[in-house]
Short mmCIF file of C-alpha atoms in Angstrom, two decimals:
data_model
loop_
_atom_site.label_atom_id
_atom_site.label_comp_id
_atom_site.label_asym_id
_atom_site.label_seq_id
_atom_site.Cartn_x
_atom_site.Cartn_y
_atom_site.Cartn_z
CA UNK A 1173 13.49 -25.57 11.19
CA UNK A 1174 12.84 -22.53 8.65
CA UNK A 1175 11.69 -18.97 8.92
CA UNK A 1176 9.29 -17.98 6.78
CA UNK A 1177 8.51 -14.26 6.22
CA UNK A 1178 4.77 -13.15 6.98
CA UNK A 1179 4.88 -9.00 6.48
CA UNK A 1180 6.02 -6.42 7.34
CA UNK A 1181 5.80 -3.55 10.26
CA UNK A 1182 7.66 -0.33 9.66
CA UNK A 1183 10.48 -1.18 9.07
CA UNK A 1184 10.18 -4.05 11.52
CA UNK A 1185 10.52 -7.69 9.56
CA UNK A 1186 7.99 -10.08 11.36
CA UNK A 1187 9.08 -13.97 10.34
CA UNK A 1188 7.28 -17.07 11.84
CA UNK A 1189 9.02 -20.19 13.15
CA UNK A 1190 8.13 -23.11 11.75
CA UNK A 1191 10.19 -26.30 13.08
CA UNK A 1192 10.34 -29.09 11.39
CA UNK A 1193 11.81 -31.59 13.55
CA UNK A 1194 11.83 -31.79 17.14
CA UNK A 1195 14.46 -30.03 18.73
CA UNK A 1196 15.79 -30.84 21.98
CA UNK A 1197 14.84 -28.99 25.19
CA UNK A 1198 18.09 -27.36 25.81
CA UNK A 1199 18.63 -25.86 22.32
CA UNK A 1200 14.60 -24.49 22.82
CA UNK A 1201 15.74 -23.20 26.59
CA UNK A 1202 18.55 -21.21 24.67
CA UNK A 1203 16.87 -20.11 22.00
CA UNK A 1204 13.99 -19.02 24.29
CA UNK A 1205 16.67 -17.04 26.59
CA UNK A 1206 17.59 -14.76 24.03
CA UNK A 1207 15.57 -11.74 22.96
CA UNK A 1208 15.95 -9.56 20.37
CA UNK A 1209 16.75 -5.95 21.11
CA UNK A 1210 16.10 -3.41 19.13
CA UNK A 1211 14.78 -3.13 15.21
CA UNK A 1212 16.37 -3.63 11.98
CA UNK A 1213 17.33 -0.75 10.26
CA UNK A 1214 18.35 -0.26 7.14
CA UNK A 1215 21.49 1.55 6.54
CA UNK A 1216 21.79 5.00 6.36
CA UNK A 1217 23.57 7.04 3.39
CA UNK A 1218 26.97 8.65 4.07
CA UNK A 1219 26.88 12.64 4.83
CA UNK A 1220 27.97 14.86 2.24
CA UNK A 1221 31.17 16.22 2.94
CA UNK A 1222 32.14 19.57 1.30
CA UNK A 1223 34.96 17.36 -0.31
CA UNK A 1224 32.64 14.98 -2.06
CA UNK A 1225 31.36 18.06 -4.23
CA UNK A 1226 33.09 20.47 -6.73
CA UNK A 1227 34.48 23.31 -5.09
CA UNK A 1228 32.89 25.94 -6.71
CA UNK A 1229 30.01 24.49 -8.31
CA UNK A 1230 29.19 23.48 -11.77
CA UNK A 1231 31.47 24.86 -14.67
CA UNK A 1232 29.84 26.63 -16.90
CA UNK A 1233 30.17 25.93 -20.42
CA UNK A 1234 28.08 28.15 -23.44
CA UNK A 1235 27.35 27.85 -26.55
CA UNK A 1236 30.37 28.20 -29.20
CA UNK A 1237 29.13 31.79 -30.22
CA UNK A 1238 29.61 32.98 -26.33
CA UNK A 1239 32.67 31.48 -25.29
CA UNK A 1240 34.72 34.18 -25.82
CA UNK A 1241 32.11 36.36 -24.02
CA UNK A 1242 32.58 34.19 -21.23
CA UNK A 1243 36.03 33.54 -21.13
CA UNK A 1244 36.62 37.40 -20.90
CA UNK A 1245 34.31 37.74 -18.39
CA UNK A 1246 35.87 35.07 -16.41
CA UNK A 1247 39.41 36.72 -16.85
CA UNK A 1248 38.03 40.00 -15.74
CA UNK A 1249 36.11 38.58 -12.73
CA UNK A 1250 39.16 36.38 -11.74
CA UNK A 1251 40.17 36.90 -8.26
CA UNK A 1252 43.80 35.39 -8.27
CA UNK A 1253 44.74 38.24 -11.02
CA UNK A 1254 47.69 40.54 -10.00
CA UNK A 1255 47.47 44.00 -10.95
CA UNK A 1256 50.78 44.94 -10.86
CA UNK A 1257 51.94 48.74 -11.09
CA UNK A 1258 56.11 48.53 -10.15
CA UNK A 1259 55.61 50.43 -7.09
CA UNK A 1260 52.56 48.65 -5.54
CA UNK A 1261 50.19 45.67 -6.77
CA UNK A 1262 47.26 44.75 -5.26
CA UNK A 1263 44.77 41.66 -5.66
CA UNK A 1264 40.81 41.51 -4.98
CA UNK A 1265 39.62 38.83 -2.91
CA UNK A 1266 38.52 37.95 0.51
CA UNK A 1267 39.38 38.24 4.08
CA UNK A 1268 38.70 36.53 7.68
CA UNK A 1269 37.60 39.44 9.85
CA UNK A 1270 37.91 39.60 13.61
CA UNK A 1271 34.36 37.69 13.94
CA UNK A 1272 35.46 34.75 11.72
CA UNK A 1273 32.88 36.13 8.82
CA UNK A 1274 34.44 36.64 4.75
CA UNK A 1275 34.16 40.12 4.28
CA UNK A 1276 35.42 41.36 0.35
CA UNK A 1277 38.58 43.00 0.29
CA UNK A 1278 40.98 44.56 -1.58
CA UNK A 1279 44.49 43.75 -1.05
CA UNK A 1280 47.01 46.34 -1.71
CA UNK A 1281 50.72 45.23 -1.31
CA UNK A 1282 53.77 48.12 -1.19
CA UNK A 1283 57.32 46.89 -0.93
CA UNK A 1284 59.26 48.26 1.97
CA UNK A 1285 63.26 48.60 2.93
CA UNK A 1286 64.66 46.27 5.01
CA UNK A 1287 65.34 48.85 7.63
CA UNK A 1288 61.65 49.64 7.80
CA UNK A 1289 59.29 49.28 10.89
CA UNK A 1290 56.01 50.18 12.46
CA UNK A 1291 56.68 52.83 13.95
CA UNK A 1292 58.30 54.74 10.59
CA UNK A 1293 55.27 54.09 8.91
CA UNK A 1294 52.43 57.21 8.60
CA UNK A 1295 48.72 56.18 6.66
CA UNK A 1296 46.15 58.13 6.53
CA UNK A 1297 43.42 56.30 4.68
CA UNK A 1298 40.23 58.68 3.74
CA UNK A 1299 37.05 57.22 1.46
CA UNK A 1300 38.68 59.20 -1.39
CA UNK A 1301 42.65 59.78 -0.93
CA UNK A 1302 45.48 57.17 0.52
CA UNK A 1303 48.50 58.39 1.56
CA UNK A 1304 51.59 56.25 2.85
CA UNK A 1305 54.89 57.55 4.20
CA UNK A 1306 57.67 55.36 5.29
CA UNK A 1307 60.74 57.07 6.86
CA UNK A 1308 60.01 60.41 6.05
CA UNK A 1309 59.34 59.46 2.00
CA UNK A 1310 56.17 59.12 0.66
CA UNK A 1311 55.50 56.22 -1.22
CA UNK A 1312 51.79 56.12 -2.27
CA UNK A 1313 50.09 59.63 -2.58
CA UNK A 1314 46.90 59.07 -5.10
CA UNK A 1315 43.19 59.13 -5.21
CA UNK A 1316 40.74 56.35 -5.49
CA UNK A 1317 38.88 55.50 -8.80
CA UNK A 1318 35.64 55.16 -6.69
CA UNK A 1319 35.13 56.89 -3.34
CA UNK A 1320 31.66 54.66 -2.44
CA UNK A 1321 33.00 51.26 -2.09
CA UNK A 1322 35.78 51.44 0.67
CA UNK A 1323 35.26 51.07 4.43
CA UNK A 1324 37.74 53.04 6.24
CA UNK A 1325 37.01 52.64 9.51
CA UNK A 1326 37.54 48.54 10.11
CA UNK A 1327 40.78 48.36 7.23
CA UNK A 1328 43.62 48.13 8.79
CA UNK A 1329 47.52 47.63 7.33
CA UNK A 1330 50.19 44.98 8.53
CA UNK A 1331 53.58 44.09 8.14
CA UNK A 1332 54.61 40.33 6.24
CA UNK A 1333 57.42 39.11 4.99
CA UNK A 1334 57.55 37.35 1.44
CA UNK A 1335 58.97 36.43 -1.54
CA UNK A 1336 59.06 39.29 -4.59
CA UNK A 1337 60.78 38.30 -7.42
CA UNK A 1338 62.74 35.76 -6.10
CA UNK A 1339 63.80 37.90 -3.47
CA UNK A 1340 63.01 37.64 0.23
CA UNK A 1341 61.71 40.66 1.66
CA UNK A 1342 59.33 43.38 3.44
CA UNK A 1343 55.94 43.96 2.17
CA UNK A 1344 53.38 46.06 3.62
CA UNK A 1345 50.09 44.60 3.21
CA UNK A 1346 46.68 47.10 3.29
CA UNK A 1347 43.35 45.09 3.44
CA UNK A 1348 40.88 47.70 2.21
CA UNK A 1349 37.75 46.16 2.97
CA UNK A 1350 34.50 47.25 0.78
CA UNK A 1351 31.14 48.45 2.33
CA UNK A 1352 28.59 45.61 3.01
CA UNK A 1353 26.26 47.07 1.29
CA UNK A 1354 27.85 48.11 -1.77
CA UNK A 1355 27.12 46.16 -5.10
CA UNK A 1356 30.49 47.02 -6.63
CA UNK A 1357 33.78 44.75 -7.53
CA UNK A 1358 36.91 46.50 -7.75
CA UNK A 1359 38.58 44.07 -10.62
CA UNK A 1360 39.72 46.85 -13.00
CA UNK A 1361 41.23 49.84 -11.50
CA UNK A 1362 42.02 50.85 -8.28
CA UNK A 1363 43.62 54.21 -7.67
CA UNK A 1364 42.33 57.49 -10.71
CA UNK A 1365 46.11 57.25 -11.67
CA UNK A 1366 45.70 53.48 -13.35
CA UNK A 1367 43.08 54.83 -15.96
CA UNK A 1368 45.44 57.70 -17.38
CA UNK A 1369 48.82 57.29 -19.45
CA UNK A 1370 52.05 58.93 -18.64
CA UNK A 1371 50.54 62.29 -21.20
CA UNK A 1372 47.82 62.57 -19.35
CA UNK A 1373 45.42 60.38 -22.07
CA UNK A 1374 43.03 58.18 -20.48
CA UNK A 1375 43.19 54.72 -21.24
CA UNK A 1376 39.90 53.86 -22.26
CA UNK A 1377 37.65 57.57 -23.54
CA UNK A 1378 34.22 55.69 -23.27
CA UNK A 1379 32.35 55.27 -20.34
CA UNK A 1380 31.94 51.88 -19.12
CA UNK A 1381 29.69 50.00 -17.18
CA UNK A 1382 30.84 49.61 -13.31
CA UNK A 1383 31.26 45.27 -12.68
CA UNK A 1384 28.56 45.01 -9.99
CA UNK A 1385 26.07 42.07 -8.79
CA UNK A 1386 23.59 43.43 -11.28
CA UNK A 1387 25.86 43.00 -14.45
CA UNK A 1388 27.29 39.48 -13.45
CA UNK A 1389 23.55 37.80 -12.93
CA UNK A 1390 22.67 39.24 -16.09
CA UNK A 1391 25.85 37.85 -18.11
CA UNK A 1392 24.86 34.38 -16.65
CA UNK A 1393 21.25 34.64 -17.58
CA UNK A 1394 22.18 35.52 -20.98
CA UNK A 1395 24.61 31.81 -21.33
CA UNK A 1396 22.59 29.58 -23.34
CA UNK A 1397 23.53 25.85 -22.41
CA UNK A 1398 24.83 23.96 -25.88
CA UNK A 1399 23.43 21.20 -27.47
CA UNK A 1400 24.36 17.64 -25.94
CA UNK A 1401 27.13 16.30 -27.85
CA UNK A 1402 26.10 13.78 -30.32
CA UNK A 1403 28.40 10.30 -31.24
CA UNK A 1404 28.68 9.51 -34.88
CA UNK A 1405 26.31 6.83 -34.72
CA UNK A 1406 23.02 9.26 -33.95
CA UNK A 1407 21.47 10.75 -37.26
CA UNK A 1408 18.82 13.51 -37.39
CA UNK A 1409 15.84 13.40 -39.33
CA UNK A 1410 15.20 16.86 -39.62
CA UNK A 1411 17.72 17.91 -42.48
CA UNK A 1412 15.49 19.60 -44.83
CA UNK A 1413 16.41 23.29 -44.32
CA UNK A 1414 20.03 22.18 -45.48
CA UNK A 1415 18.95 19.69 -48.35
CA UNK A 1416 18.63 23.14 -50.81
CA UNK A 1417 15.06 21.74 -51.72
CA UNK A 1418 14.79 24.50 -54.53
CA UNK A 1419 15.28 24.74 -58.65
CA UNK A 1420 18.66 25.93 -59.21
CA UNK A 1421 16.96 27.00 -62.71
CA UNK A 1422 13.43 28.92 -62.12
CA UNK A 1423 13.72 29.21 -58.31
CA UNK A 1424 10.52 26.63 -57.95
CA UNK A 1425 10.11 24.58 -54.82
CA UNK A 1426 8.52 22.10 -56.52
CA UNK A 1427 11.57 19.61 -57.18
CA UNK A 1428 12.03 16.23 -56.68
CA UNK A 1429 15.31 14.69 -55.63
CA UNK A 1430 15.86 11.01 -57.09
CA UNK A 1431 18.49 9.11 -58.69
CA UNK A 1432 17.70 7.44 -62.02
CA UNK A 1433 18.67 5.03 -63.38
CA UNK A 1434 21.57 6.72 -65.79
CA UNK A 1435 22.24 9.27 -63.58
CA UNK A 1436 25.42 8.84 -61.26
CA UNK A 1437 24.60 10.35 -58.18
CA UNK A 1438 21.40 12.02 -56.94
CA UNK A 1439 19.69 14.75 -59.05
CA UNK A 1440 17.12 17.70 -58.61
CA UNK A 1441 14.01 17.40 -61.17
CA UNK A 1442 11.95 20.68 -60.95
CA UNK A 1443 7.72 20.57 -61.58
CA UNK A 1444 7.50 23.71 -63.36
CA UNK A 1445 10.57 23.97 -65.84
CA UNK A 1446 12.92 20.96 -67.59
CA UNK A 1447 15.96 22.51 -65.82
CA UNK A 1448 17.93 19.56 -64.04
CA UNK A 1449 20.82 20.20 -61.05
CA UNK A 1450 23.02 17.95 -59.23
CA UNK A 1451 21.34 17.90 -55.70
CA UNK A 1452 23.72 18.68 -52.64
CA UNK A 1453 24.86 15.33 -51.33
CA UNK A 1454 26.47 15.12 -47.89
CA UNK A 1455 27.90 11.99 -46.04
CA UNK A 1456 26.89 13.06 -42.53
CA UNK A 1457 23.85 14.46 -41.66
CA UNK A 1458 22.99 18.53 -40.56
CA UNK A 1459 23.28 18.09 -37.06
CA UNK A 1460 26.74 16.11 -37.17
CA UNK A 1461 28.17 18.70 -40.14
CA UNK A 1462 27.63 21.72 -37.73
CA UNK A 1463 29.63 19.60 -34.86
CA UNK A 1464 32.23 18.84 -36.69
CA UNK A 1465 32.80 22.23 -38.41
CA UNK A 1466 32.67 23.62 -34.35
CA UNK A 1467 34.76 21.09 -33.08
CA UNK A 1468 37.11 22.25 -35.67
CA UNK A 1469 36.91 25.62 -34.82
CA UNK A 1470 37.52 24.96 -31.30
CA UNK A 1471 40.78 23.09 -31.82
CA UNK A 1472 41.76 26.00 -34.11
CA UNK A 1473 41.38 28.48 -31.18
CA UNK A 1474 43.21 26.25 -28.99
CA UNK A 1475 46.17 25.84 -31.31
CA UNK A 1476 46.19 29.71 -30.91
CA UNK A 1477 45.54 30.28 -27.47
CA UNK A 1478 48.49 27.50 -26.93
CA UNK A 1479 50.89 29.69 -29.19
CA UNK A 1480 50.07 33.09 -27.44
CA UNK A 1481 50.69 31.30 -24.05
CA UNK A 1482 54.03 29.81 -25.63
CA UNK A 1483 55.04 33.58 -26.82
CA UNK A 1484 53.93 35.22 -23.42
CA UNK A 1485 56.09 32.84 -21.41
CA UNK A 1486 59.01 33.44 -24.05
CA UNK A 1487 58.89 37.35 -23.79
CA UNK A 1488 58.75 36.96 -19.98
CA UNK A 1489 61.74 34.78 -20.00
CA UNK A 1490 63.51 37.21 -22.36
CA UNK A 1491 62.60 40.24 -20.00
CA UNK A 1492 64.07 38.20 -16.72
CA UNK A 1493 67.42 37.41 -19.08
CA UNK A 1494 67.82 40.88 -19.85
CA UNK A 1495 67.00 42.11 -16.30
CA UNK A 1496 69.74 40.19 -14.62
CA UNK A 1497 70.28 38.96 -11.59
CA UNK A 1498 67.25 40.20 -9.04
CA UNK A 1499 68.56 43.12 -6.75
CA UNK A 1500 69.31 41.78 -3.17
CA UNK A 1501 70.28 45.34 -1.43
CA UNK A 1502 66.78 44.83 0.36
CA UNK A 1503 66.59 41.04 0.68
CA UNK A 1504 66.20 39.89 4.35
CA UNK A 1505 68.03 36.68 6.02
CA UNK A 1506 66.61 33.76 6.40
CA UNK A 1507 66.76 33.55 10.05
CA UNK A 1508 64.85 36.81 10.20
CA UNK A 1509 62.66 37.51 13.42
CA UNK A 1510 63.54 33.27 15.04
CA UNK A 1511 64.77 34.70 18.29
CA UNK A 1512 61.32 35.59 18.81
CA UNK A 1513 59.32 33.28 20.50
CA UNK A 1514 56.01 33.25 22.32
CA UNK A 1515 57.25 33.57 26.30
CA UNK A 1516 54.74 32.73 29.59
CA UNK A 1517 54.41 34.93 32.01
CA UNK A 1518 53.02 34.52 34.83
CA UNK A 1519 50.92 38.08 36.94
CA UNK A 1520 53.61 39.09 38.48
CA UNK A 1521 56.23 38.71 35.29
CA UNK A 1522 54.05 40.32 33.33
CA UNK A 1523 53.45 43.50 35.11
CA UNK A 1524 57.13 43.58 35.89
CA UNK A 1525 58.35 43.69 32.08
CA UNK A 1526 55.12 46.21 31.20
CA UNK A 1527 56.75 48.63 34.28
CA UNK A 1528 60.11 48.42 32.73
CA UNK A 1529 58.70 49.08 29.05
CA UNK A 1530 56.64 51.88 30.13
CA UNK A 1531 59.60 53.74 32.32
CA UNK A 1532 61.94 52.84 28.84
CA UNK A 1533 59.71 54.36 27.01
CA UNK A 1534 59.54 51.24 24.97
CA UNK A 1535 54.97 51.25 25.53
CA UNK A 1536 53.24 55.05 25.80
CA UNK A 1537 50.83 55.06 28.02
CA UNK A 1538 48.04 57.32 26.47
CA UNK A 1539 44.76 58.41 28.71
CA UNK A 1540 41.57 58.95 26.71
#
């Protein structure tokens, strides 16, 4: 027998039997028994999973002229930059609030003493002024650059413990978190302090735009995508503006570019006067000359940017040799905080050890 297709329903295939031999009873009692359940589908594509696509989207690349536009705007808007100021450093990025939503941050970072706990700690956080204390000392006292950005009421500070400088220690960690309706990024400065020098000069005299939503559209509209890159085997035929079609004698435009017979390479024979020029030969054509003199420059600035990388990472090196070894007065154990462990209580547990923290004074209870 054969099956022979006759159309098509849907996506339902409809074939006709067509035997061409007899077939005995039984195998026709079998293959009458069986029905087909169901329709043929074709198969479906995969889902796209937020792993099968880039993590951040597209890289932009400009033209040659704006890449160092862009790569300073990049390093200015980069979020994993460390403004460190001795004392305190702090980081812009963002945060997982109570409701499981991102909310922009910025997260300012203060060293503490060993010794150092909650309850030694004073803040008092206003839309203009921050002040910590720890221990009776104060250890941040300075206004904000910006008093419209910050929301005071839902940032909160907590205590961590991580590595600075290779030492192991306490870090008080503020999460400022920004206004949901304000356009503004805090990359540049944070407190007014950060903008003056130790005589009082301010860093930069000229005002400068604030980096907002506004500003960053605008410096990606302005990226003009380059030219695809062309392979040495596409030519151009368009390479008049660059073939100097002009009498190097009377300035005429009426020249003709030809090789005779005793000249040895191509020559420029001008209409209007007898004056005769070599005529500007080039073995590639305009389009692959201008490639070739960019891809040079590029590999020029990377050459440089690879020797101020090399020298950075040489004077950092230098400073750590001079420093010494890191100071370790501060530096906490590593088997800091294991005897505490999550512990199940059951009702009656519970309300037994809040009774005996409440009459140690260990819990106030406070009536509002």
């Amino acid at each position: 027998f054969w099956l022979k297709p006759c159309g098509a329903q849907g996506r339902r295939a409809v074939f006709a039997f067509s035997p061409s031999l007899p077939l005995p009873s039984s195998a026709l009692e079998a293959m009458a028994s069986r029905t087909v359940v169901g329709t043929v589908e074709p198969p479906a594509p995969p889902l796209l999973k937020r792993s099968m696509l880039a993590p951040h989207g597209p890289e932009l690349r400009p033209q040659y002229d704006q890449e160092d536009e862009w790569q300073e705007f990049c390093e200015r808007t980069d979020t994993t930059k460390v403004h460190d100021f001795g004392r305190y450093w702090w980081t812009y990025g963002r945060d997982e609030d109570d409701d499981g939503f991102l909310r922009e941050a910025v997260f300012l970072e203060v060293p503490l003493r060993k010794d150092a706990d909650a309850k030694s700690i004073r803040a008092n956080l206003t839309t203009r002024h921050l002040t910590l204390t720890v221990q009776g000392d104060v250890i941040i006292d300075e206004d904000f650059e910006d008093c419209k950005w910050l929301n005071v009421g839902e940032s909160y500070w907590e205590i961590e413990v991580k590595e600075v400088k290779k030492v192991r220690r306490k870090v008080l960690r503020y999460v400022l978190y920004i206004l949901m309706d304000c356009p503004k990024y805090i990359t540049r400065w944070l407190f007014l302090s950060e903008k003056t020098e130790d005589d009082g000069r301010f860093v930069d005299q000229n005002d400068e735009e604030e980096d907002n939503i506004d500003d960053r559209l605008r410096m990606i509209a302005k990226m003009k995508e380059p030219e695809p890159y062309r392979d040495a085997d596409i030519w151009f035929s368009e390479t008049e503006e660059e073939e100097e079609r002009w009498c190097d004698g009377c300035g005429s435009t009426r020249v003709v570019v030809m090789k005779k017979h005793t000249d040895s390479r191509y020559m420029k024979y001008c209409n209007d006067c007898p004056f005769v020029s070599p005529a500007k030969g080039n073995s590639l054509p305009t389009g692959l000359l201008k490639q070739k003199d960019i891809d040079e420059k590029r590999a020029r600035k990377k050459r440089l940017r690879a020797r101020k990388e090399e020298a950075k990472k040489r004077l950092e090196a230098e400073k750590e040799r001079k420093a010494g070894a890191p100071d370790r007065t501060e530096e906490l154990p590593e088997d800091y905080n294991k005897s505490e462990k999550t512990r199940l209580y059951t009702d009656e547990e519970f309300c037994d050890a809040l009774t005996k923290a409440l009459r140690k004074g260990e819990i106030k209870w406070e009536d509002y």
